[in-house]
PDB file of C-alpha atoms in Angstrom:
ATOM      1  CA  MET A 286      -0.208   0.430   0.024  1.00  0.00           C
ATOM      2  CA  ILE A 287       1.334   2.800  -0.634  1.00  0.00           C
ATOM      3  CA  LYS A 288       1.302   5.750   1.676  1.00  0.00           C
ATOM      4  CA  PRO A 289       0.071   9.552   0.623  1.00  0.00           C
ATOM      5  CA  THR A 290       3.030  11.950   0.990  1.00  0.00           C
ATOM      6  CA  THR A 291       3.276  15.934   0.940  1.00  0.00           C
ATOM      7  CA  PRO A 292       6.421  17.465  -0.070  1.00  0.00           C
ATOM      8  CA  THR A 293       8.095  19.841   1.958  1.00  0.00           C
ATOM      9  CA  THR A 294      11.833  22.410   2.109  1.00  0.00           C
ATOM     10  CA  ILE A 295      14.495  22.878   4.517  1.00  0.00           C
ATOM     11  CA  SER A 296      17.094  25.171   5.165  1.00  0.00           C
ATOM     12  CA  ILE A 297      20.762  24.247   6.633  1.00  0.00           C
ATOM     13  CA  ASP A 298      22.246  27.486   8.009  1.00  0.00           C
ATOM     14  CA  LEU A 299      26.317  25.481   8.185  1.00  0.00           C
ATOM     15  CA  LYS A 300      27.263  29.191   9.348  1.00  0.00           C
ATOM     16  CA  LYS A 301      25.408  29.096  12.356  1.00  0.00           C
ATOM     17  CA  TYR A 302      24.350  25.954  12.914  1.00  0.00           C
ATOM     18  CA  ARG A 303      20.546  27.020  12.199  1.00  0.00           C
ATOM     19  CA  ILE A 304      17.989  24.601  10.667  1.00  0.00           C
ATOM     20  CA  ARG A 305      15.104  26.103   9.210  1.00  0.00           C
ATOM     21  CA  ILE A 306      11.584  23.922   9.075  1.00  0.00           C
ATOM     22  CA  HIS A 307       8.236  25.190   7.817  1.00  0.00           C
ATOM     23  CA  LYS A 308       5.974  25.955  10.705  1.00  0.00           C
ATOM     24  CA  SER A 309       3.167  23.990   8.312  1.00  0.00           C
ATOM     25  CA  THR A 310       6.045  20.469   8.126  1.00  0.00           C
ATOM     26  CA  ILE A 311       5.293  21.191  12.320  1.00  0.00           C
ATOM     27  CA  HIS A 312       1.671  21.074  11.651  1.00  0.00           C
ATOM     28  CA  LEU A 313       1.587  18.087   9.131  1.00  0.00           C
ATOM     29  CA  LEU A 314       3.953  15.658  11.921  1.00  0.00           C
ATOM     30  CA  GLY A 315       0.312  16.563  13.869  1.00  0.00           C
ATOM     31  CA  ASP A 316       2.283  19.116  16.110  1.00  0.00           C
ATOM     32  CA  PRO A 317       4.894  17.287  18.071  1.00  0.00           C
ATOM     33  CA  LYS A 318       5.736  18.097  21.138  1.00  0.00           C
ATOM     34  CA  TYR A 319       9.277  16.985  20.461  1.00  0.00           C
ATOM     35  CA  ILE A 320      11.108  16.455  17.410  1.00  0.00           C
ATOM     36  CA  GLN A 321      13.889  14.603  16.122  1.00  0.00           C
ATOM     37  CA  LEU A 322      16.890  15.539  13.364  1.00  0.00           C
ATOM     38  CA  LEU A 323      18.454  12.210  12.443  1.00  0.00           C
ATOM     39  CA  VAL A 324      21.118  11.725   9.396  1.00  0.00           C
ATOM     40  CA  LYS A 325      20.875   8.458   8.145  1.00  0.00           C
ATOM     41  CA  PRO A 326      23.991   8.065   6.415  1.00  0.00           C
ATOM     42  CA  ALA A 327      23.427   4.331   5.251  1.00  0.00           C
ATOM     43  CA  SER A 328      20.580   5.559   2.976  1.00  0.00           C
ATOM     44  CA  SER A 329      21.849   9.345   2.551  1.00  0.00           C
ATOM     45  CA  GLN A 330      18.685  11.032   4.441  1.00  0.00           C
ATOM     46  CA  VAL A 331      17.595  13.491   6.749  1.00  0.00           C
ATOM     47  CA  ALA A 332      14.523  12.753   8.626  1.00  0.00           C
ATOM     48  CA  ILE A 333      12.231  14.913  11.137  1.00  0.00           C
ATOM     49  CA  ARG A 334      10.421  12.619  13.535  1.00  0.00           C
ATOM     50  CA  ALA A 335       7.702  13.286  15.648  1.00  0.00           C
ATOM     51  CA  VAL A 336       8.100  12.187  19.382  1.00  0.00           C
ATOM     52  CA  GLU A 337       5.770  12.423  22.417  1.00  0.00           C
ATOM     53  CA  LYS A 338       8.487  12.950  24.765  1.00  0.00           C
ATOM     54  CA  GLU A 339      12.204  13.100  24.737  1.00  0.00           C
ATOM     55  CA  THR A 340      14.046  10.338  24.441  1.00  0.00           C
ATOM     56  CA  ARG A 341      17.894  10.503  26.801  1.00  0.00           C
ATOM     57  CA  GLY A 342      20.580  10.497  23.618  1.00  0.00           C
ATOM     58  CA  ASP A 343      18.969  11.693  21.044  1.00  0.00           C
ATOM     59  CA  GLN A 344      18.842  14.709  19.328  1.00  0.00           C
ATOM     60  CA  ASN A 345      15.779  15.733  20.977  1.00  0.00           C
ATOM     61  CA  PHE A 346      13.929  19.508  20.394  1.00  0.00           C
ATOM     62  CA  LYS A 347      11.218  20.779  22.209  1.00  0.00           C
ATOM     63  CA  VAL A 348       8.860  22.625  19.815  1.00  0.00           C
ATOM     64  CA  ASP A 349       7.919  25.807  21.791  1.00  0.00           C
ATOM     65  CA  SER A 350       4.193  26.935  21.197  1.00  0.00           C
ATOM     66  CA  LYS A 351       5.739  30.543  21.581  1.00  0.00           C
ATOM     67  CA  ARG A 352       8.036  30.509  18.896  1.00  0.00           C
ATOM     68  CA  MET A 353       4.810  28.736  16.827  1.00  0.00           C
ATOM     69  CA  LYS A 354       3.307  31.769  16.322  1.00  0.00           C
ATOM     70  CA  SER A 355       5.241  34.167  14.514  1.00  0.00           C
ATOM     71  CA  ASP A 356       7.281  34.042  10.769  1.00  0.00           C
ATOM     72  CA  ASN A 357       6.504  31.254   8.595  1.00  0.00           C
ATOM     73  CA  SER A 358       9.853  28.808   9.549  1.00  0.00           C
ATOM     74  CA  TYR A 359      10.953  27.099  13.500  1.00  0.00           C
ATOM     75  CA  GLU A 360      14.085  27.147  13.501  1.00  0.00           C
ATOM     76  CA  LEU A 361      16.444  25.313  15.879  1.00  0.00           C
ATOM     77  CA  TYR A 362      20.623  25.059  16.667  1.00  0.00           C
ATOM     78  CA  SER A 363      22.688  21.878  17.043  1.00  0.00           C
ATOM     79  CA  GLN A 364      26.118  21.952  15.697  1.00  0.00           C
ATOM     80  CA  THR A 365      26.229  17.969  16.454  1.00  0.00           C
ATOM     81  CA  PHE A 366      23.615  17.836  13.287  1.00  0.00           C
ATOM     82  CA  ILE A 367      25.357  19.848  11.024  1.00  0.00           C
ATOM     83  CA  THR A 368      28.660  18.484  11.734  1.00  0.00           C
ATOM     84  CA  LYS A 369      27.223  14.902  11.497  1.00  0.00           C
ATOM     85  CA  LEU A 370      25.459  16.427   7.627  1.00  0.00           C
ATOM     86  CA  CYS A 371      29.050  17.822   7.049  1.00  0.00           C
ATOM     87  CA  SER A 372      31.205  14.404   7.826  1.00  0.00           C
ATOM     88  CA  ILE A 373      29.219  13.078   5.375  1.00  0.00           C
ATOM     89  CA  VAL A 374      28.478  15.328   2.568  1.00  0.00           C
ATOM     90  CA  GLU A 375      31.362  16.316   0.914  1.00  0.00           C
ATOM     91  CA  GLY A 376      32.000  19.472  -0.223  1.00  0.00           C
ATOM     92  CA  LEU A 377      29.959  21.660   1.741  1.00  0.00           C
ATOM     93  CA  GLU A 378      30.824  25.162   2.862  1.00  0.00           C
ATOM     94  CA  HIS A 379      30.622  26.318   6.368  1.00  0.00           C
ATOM     95  CA  ASN A 380      29.745  30.396   5.765  1.00  0.00           C
ATOM     96  CA  TYR A 381      26.511  29.513   2.967  1.00  0.00           C
ATOM     97  CA  THR A 382      22.706  28.101   3.502  1.00  0.00           C
ATOM     98  CA  TYR A 383      21.873  24.833   1.889  1.00  0.00           C
ATOM     99  CA  ARG A 384      18.322  23.474   1.333  1.00  0.00           C
ATOM    100  CA  LEU A 385      16.487  20.045   0.978  1.00  0.00           C
ATOM    101  CA  THR A 386      13.946  18.731  -1.227  1.00  0.00           C
ATOM    102  CA  GLY A 387      12.214  15.746   1.114  1.00  0.00           C
ATOM    103  CA  GLU A 388       8.908  14.440   1.485  1.00  0.00           C
ATOM    104  CA  ILE A 389       6.041  14.424   4.705  1.00  0.00           C
ATOM    105  CA  ILE A 390       4.431  11.083   5.622  1.00  0.00           C
ATOM    106  CA  GLU A 391       1.679  12.024   8.237  1.00  0.00           C
ATOM    107  CA  SER A 392       1.369   8.381   8.664  1.00  0.00           C
ATOM    108  CA  GLN A 393       4.484   7.958  10.372  1.00  0.00           C
ATOM    109  CA  LYS A 394       4.519  11.979  11.925  1.00  0.00           C
ATOM    110  CA  VAL A 395       8.180  11.641  10.021  1.00  0.00           C
ATOM    111  CA  ALA A 396       9.605  14.422   7.594  1.00  0.00           C
ATOM    112  CA  LEU A 397      12.487  13.024   5.042  1.00  0.00           C
ATOM    113  CA  PHE A 398      15.272  14.625   2.798  1.00  0.00           C
ATOM    114  CA  SER A 399      17.360  12.629   0.359  1.00  0.00           C
ATOM    115  CA  LEU A 400      20.693  13.755   0.885  1.00  0.00           C
ATOM    116  CA  LYS A 401      21.153  13.419  -2.924  1.00  0.00           C
ATOM    117  CA  THR A 402      18.990  17.155  -3.234  1.00  0.00           C
ATOM    118  CA  ILE A 403      21.120  18.950  -1.351  1.00  0.00           C
ATOM    119  CA  SER A 404      21.586  22.568  -3.316  1.00  0.00           C
ATOM    120  CA  ARG A 405      23.039  25.819  -2.232  1.00  0.00           C
ATOM    121  CA  VAL A 406      21.183  28.820  -1.247  1.00  0.00           C
ATOM    122  CA  GLU A 407      23.146  31.605  -3.716  1.00  0.00           C
ATOM    123  CA  PRO A 408      23.477  35.447  -1.685  1.00  0.00           C
ATOM    124  CA  THR A 409      20.704  36.751  -4.038  1.00  0.00           C
ATOM    125  CA  GLU A 410      17.746  34.515  -2.285  1.00  0.00           C
ATOM    126  CA  THR A 411      16.703  34.581   1.402  1.00  0.00           C
ATOM    127  CA  ASP A 412      15.618  31.755   3.821  1.00  0.00           C
ATOM    128  CA  ASP A 413      12.196  33.455   4.396  1.00  0.00           C
ATOM    129  CA  GLU A 414      11.591  31.909   1.199  1.00  0.00           C
ATOM    130  CA  GLN A 415      11.515  28.189   2.000  1.00  0.00           C
TER     131      GLN A 415
END
């Protein structure tokens, strides 16, 4: 059985260790209390997974409802995540922002992004356009 998916993007600012996620993506994941950022080197994927409670030792981020009311994106900061991403994707330049395209699988409360879709955001573009 094919599970329905919804396209989405995230941006990753290597200089500031910032990850920007569309707020609509968070909503499609079921407005979770926490999200996890996962890097899957074997399948060349990044995942954002909705979880209801914090799991010790994982990249968990509490979704702050106050920060969900402004702007179009939700920002997280993770040096660990960015460092791991840079270790498996060759050629990423530290002073740039990159965009990944992926799909939300609502039934599994996960957004998957192929590392093959990574593209550098040109300086004339803004991250807020996501």
